[in-house]
Every structure is written in structure tokens, then in C-alpha cells.
């Protein structure tokens, strides 16, 4: 079981590396790691489990965050239709995106960052992601709103990018492009991760 002790924090060199592609089909060990990443999100969103094991709630986790520099992410959140997205993905890639941008009101959080970081993180409002599931299926996802932000945050981790790298240092609340919408962080969302 993955706990907060397994999650590396900012300053660790793995978080700044570009993660390696996973050769497909993935090895048994790679599948087990990705399954444990999905389980972390499930446990972290269960109040009883989170309290028992000291887990910070999260909606996404990337391989580099557990010091595995491979292109794998786990996501557990709801889409714009309130449908549950619970996926472990190998080699996720954004294949198209909207011109419009958005941002999460109140900023983004990350399981690898133990401090509050002020500022708006501009993201694409809509994205299309191609990836391979834990079961070995190649899928294409069309995402918007909060789910799109989560996927962009996790894919950034695979490229050695932290969310605060996207905040304008001179004007933390400046939007790089004028956003068309603001995603409000309601109580049912955890930190992005």
C-alpha cells in the first residue's frame, strides 16, 4: 500500500526529470505499481482510511511522485457529467486541446508540495488524451473542466513540470490567456495532486 511516506516532495530530482515511456505491454511489476497508485487515491478519498493511515486526499498521482520515473498516472475524480473517472494509465499523451484556457479558483495543490502556493495555474479548458489502460486497452478521453485540469497536472509531472512553474512570478493572479471559465473547487474535490 502506498502511503504519504512513499510520496517524494519538491526538491527531489525525480520530480524534475522527464519520465521514460513504458514499453507495452507493461511488466507485471509496472502493472502492480500502477494498481497501487489507483488504490492510494481510493484510500485517500475514504475519510476513515485517510485518517487511519495519515493520507492526504488526492484525485491524481503520477509515477514520478512515488520516485518511479515512468510515464504512468492514476486519476480518480468525476467528469463534467458527474461520472466517476477511475483509471490507471500508461503513456498518457495530450493529442489535442482547446484554445480557451481555464484555471482552478483558489489554485492547485499537490501531494508532493507541503506548502500553500498562491496563484492561478492556466490550463486548457478542454483536452483529448490518448493512453493505455491497466487492462491493456488503448483509449482516447475527451475531458473538460476539473477533470481536464487534473489530467494536465499529472501529465506535467511526467515532463518534470510542477504546477507552480505555470504561475506568472510577477503577477501570480495573471492568466496567460484570458480564461473562458473558472473552475470552482468545491468540497467534493481533493487537491489536484
CSV table of C-alpha atoms in Angstrom, one decimal:
chain,number,residue,atom,x,y,z
A,1,UNK,CA,0.0,0.0,0.0
A,2,UNK,CA,1.3,3.5,-0.9
A,3,UNK,CA,1.3,6.0,1.9
A,4,UNK,CA,2.5,9.6,2.3
A,5,UNK,CA,5.9,8.2,3.2
A,6,UNK,CA,6.2,6.9,-0.4
A,7,UNK,CA,5.4,10.2,-2.0
A,8,UNK,CA,8.5,12.3,-2.7
A,9,UNK,CA,8.4,16.0,-2.1
A,10,UNK,CA,9.5,19.1,-4.1
A,11,UNK,CA,13.3,19.4,-4.3
A,12,UNK,CA,13.7,15.7,-5.1
A,13,UNK,CA,15.4,15.3,-8.5
A,14,UNK,CA,13.0,12.7,-9.9
A,15,UNK,CA,10.2,15.3,-9.9
A,16,UNK,CA,12.3,17.4,-12.4
A,17,UNK,CA,13.1,14.5,-14.8
A,18,UNK,CA,11.2,13.6,-18.0
A,19,UNK,CA,9.8,10.2,-17.2
A,20,UNK,CA,10.5,7.3,-19.6
A,21,UNK,CA,7.9,5.7,-21.8
A,22,UNK,CA,6.6,2.4,-20.6
A,23,UNK,CA,7.2,-0.4,-23.0
A,24,UNK,CA,4.0,-2.1,-23.9
A,25,UNK,CA,2.8,-4.5,-22.8
A,26,UNK,CA,3.8,-3.3,-19.3
A,27,UNK,CA,5.6,-5.7,-17.0
A,28,UNK,CA,3.8,-7.4,-14.1
A,29,UNK,CA,5.7,-5.0,-11.7
A,30,UNK,CA,4.6,-1.9,-13.6
A,31,UNK,CA,1.0,-3.0,-13.5
A,32,UNK,CA,1.2,-3.7,-9.8
A,33,UNK,CA,2.7,-0.2,-9.2
A,34,UNK,CA,0.0,1.5,-11.2
A,35,UNK,CA,-2.7,-0.5,-9.4
A,36,UNK,CA,-1.3,0.6,-6.1
A,37,UNK,CA,-1.3,4.2,-7.3
A,38,UNK,CA,-5.1,3.9,-8.1
A,39,UNK,CA,-5.6,2.3,-4.7
A,40,UNK,CA,-3.9,5.2,-3.0
A,41,UNK,CA,-6.4,7.6,-4.5
A,42,UNK,CA,-9.3,5.4,-3.4
A,43,UNK,CA,-8.0,5.1,0.1
A,44,UNK,CA,-7.1,8.8,0.3
A,45,UNK,CA,-10.7,9.7,-0.6
A,46,UNK,CA,-12.2,7.4,2.1
A,47,UNK,CA,-12.2,9.5,5.3
A,48,UNK,CA,-11.8,6.5,7.6
A,49,UNK,CA,-8.8,5.1,5.6
A,50,UNK,CA,-7.2,8.5,5.1
A,51,UNK,CA,-7.3,9.2,8.9
A,52,UNK,CA,-6.1,5.7,9.8
A,53,UNK,CA,-3.1,5.9,7.5
A,54,UNK,CA,-2.4,9.6,7.5
A,55,UNK,CA,-3.2,10.0,3.8
A,56,UNK,CA,-3.7,13.4,2.2
A,57,UNK,CA,-6.6,13.2,-0.2
A,58,UNK,CA,-5.8,13.4,-3.9
A,59,UNK,CA,-7.5,13.0,-7.2
A,60,UNK,CA,-4.4,12.2,-9.2
A,61,UNK,CA,-0.9,10.6,-8.8
A,62,UNK,CA,1.9,10.3,-11.2
A,63,UNK,CA,4.8,7.7,-11.2
A,64,UNK,CA,7.5,10.3,-10.6
A,65,UNK,CA,5.7,11.3,-7.3
A,66,UNK,CA,6.5,7.9,-5.9
A,67,UNK,CA,10.0,8.0,-7.3
A,68,UNK,CA,9.2,5.8,-10.4
A,69,UNK,CA,10.3,7.8,-13.4
A,70,UNK,CA,7.9,6.2,-15.8
A,71,UNK,CA,5.0,7.6,-17.8
A,72,UNK,CA,2.1,6.3,-15.7
A,73,UNK,CA,-0.6,8.2,-13.9
A,74,UNK,CA,-3.6,7.3,-11.7
A,75,UNK,CA,-6.7,9.5,-11.7
A,76,UNK,CA,-9.9,9.3,-9.6
A,77,UNK,CA,-12.3,12.1,-10.0
A,78,UNK,CA,-15.6,13.0,-11.6
A,79,UNK,CA,-16.1,14.4,-15.0
A,80,UNK,CA,-18.4,17.3,-16.1
A,81,UNK,CA,-21.3,14.9,-16.1
A,82,UNK,CA,-20.5,13.7,-12.6
A,83,UNK,CA,-19.4,10.3,-13.9
A,84,UNK,CA,-16.6,8.7,-11.9
A,85,UNK,CA,-13.3,8.5,-13.7
A,86,UNK,CA,-11.1,5.9,-12.0
A,87,UNK,CA,-8.2,5.0,-14.2
A,88,UNK,CA,-4.6,3.8,-14.2
A,89,UNK,CA,-2.9,4.9,-17.4
A,90,UNK,CA,0.4,4.1,-19.2
A,91,UNK,CA,1.9,6.7,-21.5
A,92,UNK,CA,-0.9,9.3,-21.4
A,93,UNK,CA,-0.5,12.0,-24.0
A,94,UNK,CA,-2.5,15.1,-24.8
A,95,UNK,CA,-3.2,14.8,-28.5
A,96,UNK,CA,-5.4,18.0,-28.9
A,97,UNK,CA,-6.6,20.9,-26.8
A,98,UNK,CA,-8.8,23.9,-26.8
A,99,UNK,CA,-7.7,27.4,-27.5
A,100,UNK,CA,-9.5,28.6,-24.4
A,101,UNK,CA,-8.0,28.3,-21.0
A,102,UNK,CA,-9.3,27.9,-17.5
A,103,UNK,CA,-7.9,27.7,-14.0
A,104,UNK,CA,-8.9,26.4,-10.6
A,105,UNK,CA,-10.2,29.1,-8.3
A,106,UNK,CA,-8.0,29.1,-5.2
A,107,UNK,CA,-5.1,27.5,-7.0
A,108,UNK,CA,-3.9,23.9,-7.4
A,109,UNK,CA,-2.4,21.6,-4.7
A,110,UNK,CA,-0.1,18.7,-5.0
A,111,UNK,CA,0.7,15.7,-2.8
A,112,UNK,CA,4.4,16.4,-3.5
A,113,UNK,CA,4.1,20.0,-2.2
A,114,UNK,CA,3.6,20.5,1.5
A,115,UNK,CA,3.0,24.3,1.3
A,116,UNK,CA,0.3,26.6,0.0
A,117,UNK,CA,1.3,28.2,-3.3
A,118,UNK,CA,-0.6,31.3,-4.2
A,119,UNK,CA,-1.5,31.9,-7.8
A,120,UNK,CA,-3.6,30.9,-10.8
A,121,UNK,CA,-2.4,28.0,-12.9
A,122,UNK,CA,-3.6,28.5,-16.5
A,123,UNK,CA,-4.8,25.2,-18.1
A,124,UNK,CA,-6.5,24.3,-21.4
A,125,UNK,CA,-10.3,24.2,-20.8
A,126,UNK,CA,-10.7,21.0,-22.9
A,127,UNK,CA,-8.2,18.3,-23.9
A,128,UNK,CA,-8.2,15.0,-25.6
A,129,UNK,CA,-5.9,12.3,-24.1
A,130,UNK,CA,-4.7,9.0,-25.6
A,131,UNK,CA,-3.3,6.3,-23.3
A,132,UNK,CA,-3.2,2.6,-22.5
A,133,UNK,CA,-5.2,1.3,-19.5
A,134,UNK,CA,-4.1,-1.1,-16.8
A,135,UNK,CA,-6.1,-3.7,-18.7
A,136,UNK,CA,-4.1,-3.1,-21.9
A,137,UNK,CA,-6.8,-1.2,-23.9
A,138,UNK,CA,-5.8,1.9,-25.9
A,139,UNK,CA,-8.3,4.7,-25.1
A,140,UNK,CA,-9.0,8.3,-26.1
A,141,UNK,CA,-10.6,10.5,-23.5
A,142,UNK,CA,-12.3,13.9,-24.1
A,143,UNK,CA,-12.1,15.9,-20.9
A,144,UNK,CA,-13.2,19.3,-19.8
A,145,UNK,CA,-13.4,21.3,-16.6
A,146,UNK,CA,-11.9,19.9,-13.4
A,147,UNK,CA,-11.1,16.5,-14.9
A,148,UNK,CA,-9.1,18.2,-17.7
A,149,UNK,CA,-7.1,20.2,-15.1
A,150,UNK,CA,-6.3,17.0,-13.2
A,151,UNK,CA,-5.0,15.2,-16.3
A,152,UNK,CA,-2.9,18.2,-17.3
A,153,UNK,CA,-1.4,18.4,-13.8
A,154,UNK,CA,-0.5,14.7,-13.8
A,155,UNK,CA,0.9,14.7,-17.3
A,156,UNK,CA,3.0,17.8,-16.3
A,157,UNK,CA,4.6,15.5,-13.6
A,158,UNK,CA,5.7,13.1,-16.4
A,159,UNK,CA,7.5,16.0,-18.0
A,160,UNK,CA,9.3,17.3,-14.9
A,161,UNK,CA,6.9,20.3,-14.6
A,162,UNK,CA,5.4,21.3,-11.3
A,163,UNK,CA,2.1,23.2,-11.2
A,164,UNK,CA,3.7,26.4,-9.8
A,165,UNK,CA,6.1,26.6,-12.8
A,166,UNK,CA,3.0,27.8,-14.7
A,167,UNK,CA,2.2,30.6,-12.3
A,168,UNK,CA,3.3,34.0,-13.5
A,169,UNK,CA,6.0,35.0,-11.0
A,170,UNK,CA,5.5,38.8,-11.4
A,171,UNK,CA,1.7,38.6,-11.3
A,172,UNK,CA,0.5,35.3,-9.6
A,173,UNK,CA,-3.1,36.0,-10.5
A,174,UNK,CA,-2.5,36.9,-14.1
A,175,UNK,CA,-4.0,34.5,-16.6
A,176,UNK,CA,-1.6,33.7,-19.5
A,177,UNK,CA,-4.6,33.7,-21.9
A,178,UNK,CA,-8.0,35.2,-20.9
A,179,UNK,CA,-9.9,32.2,-19.4
A,180,UNK,CA,-13.4,31.5,-20.6
A,181,UNK,CA,-14.3,29.8,-17.3
A,182,UNK,CA,-13.2,29.4,-13.7
A,183,UNK,CA,-13.5,26.0,-12.1
A,184,UNK,CA,-14.6,26.4,-8.5
A,185,UNK,CA,-13.1,24.0,-6.1
A,186,UNK,CA,-16.0,22.6,-4.2
A,187,UNK,CA,-15.8,20.4,-1.1
A,188,UNK,CA,-16.0,17.2,-3.0
A,189,UNK,CA,-12.7,17.6,-4.8
A,190,UNK,CA,-9.4,16.9,-3.2
A,191,UNK,CA,-6.1,18.6,-4.0
A,192,UNK,CA,-5.2,18.1,-7.6
A,193,UNK,CA,-2.0,16.1,-6.7
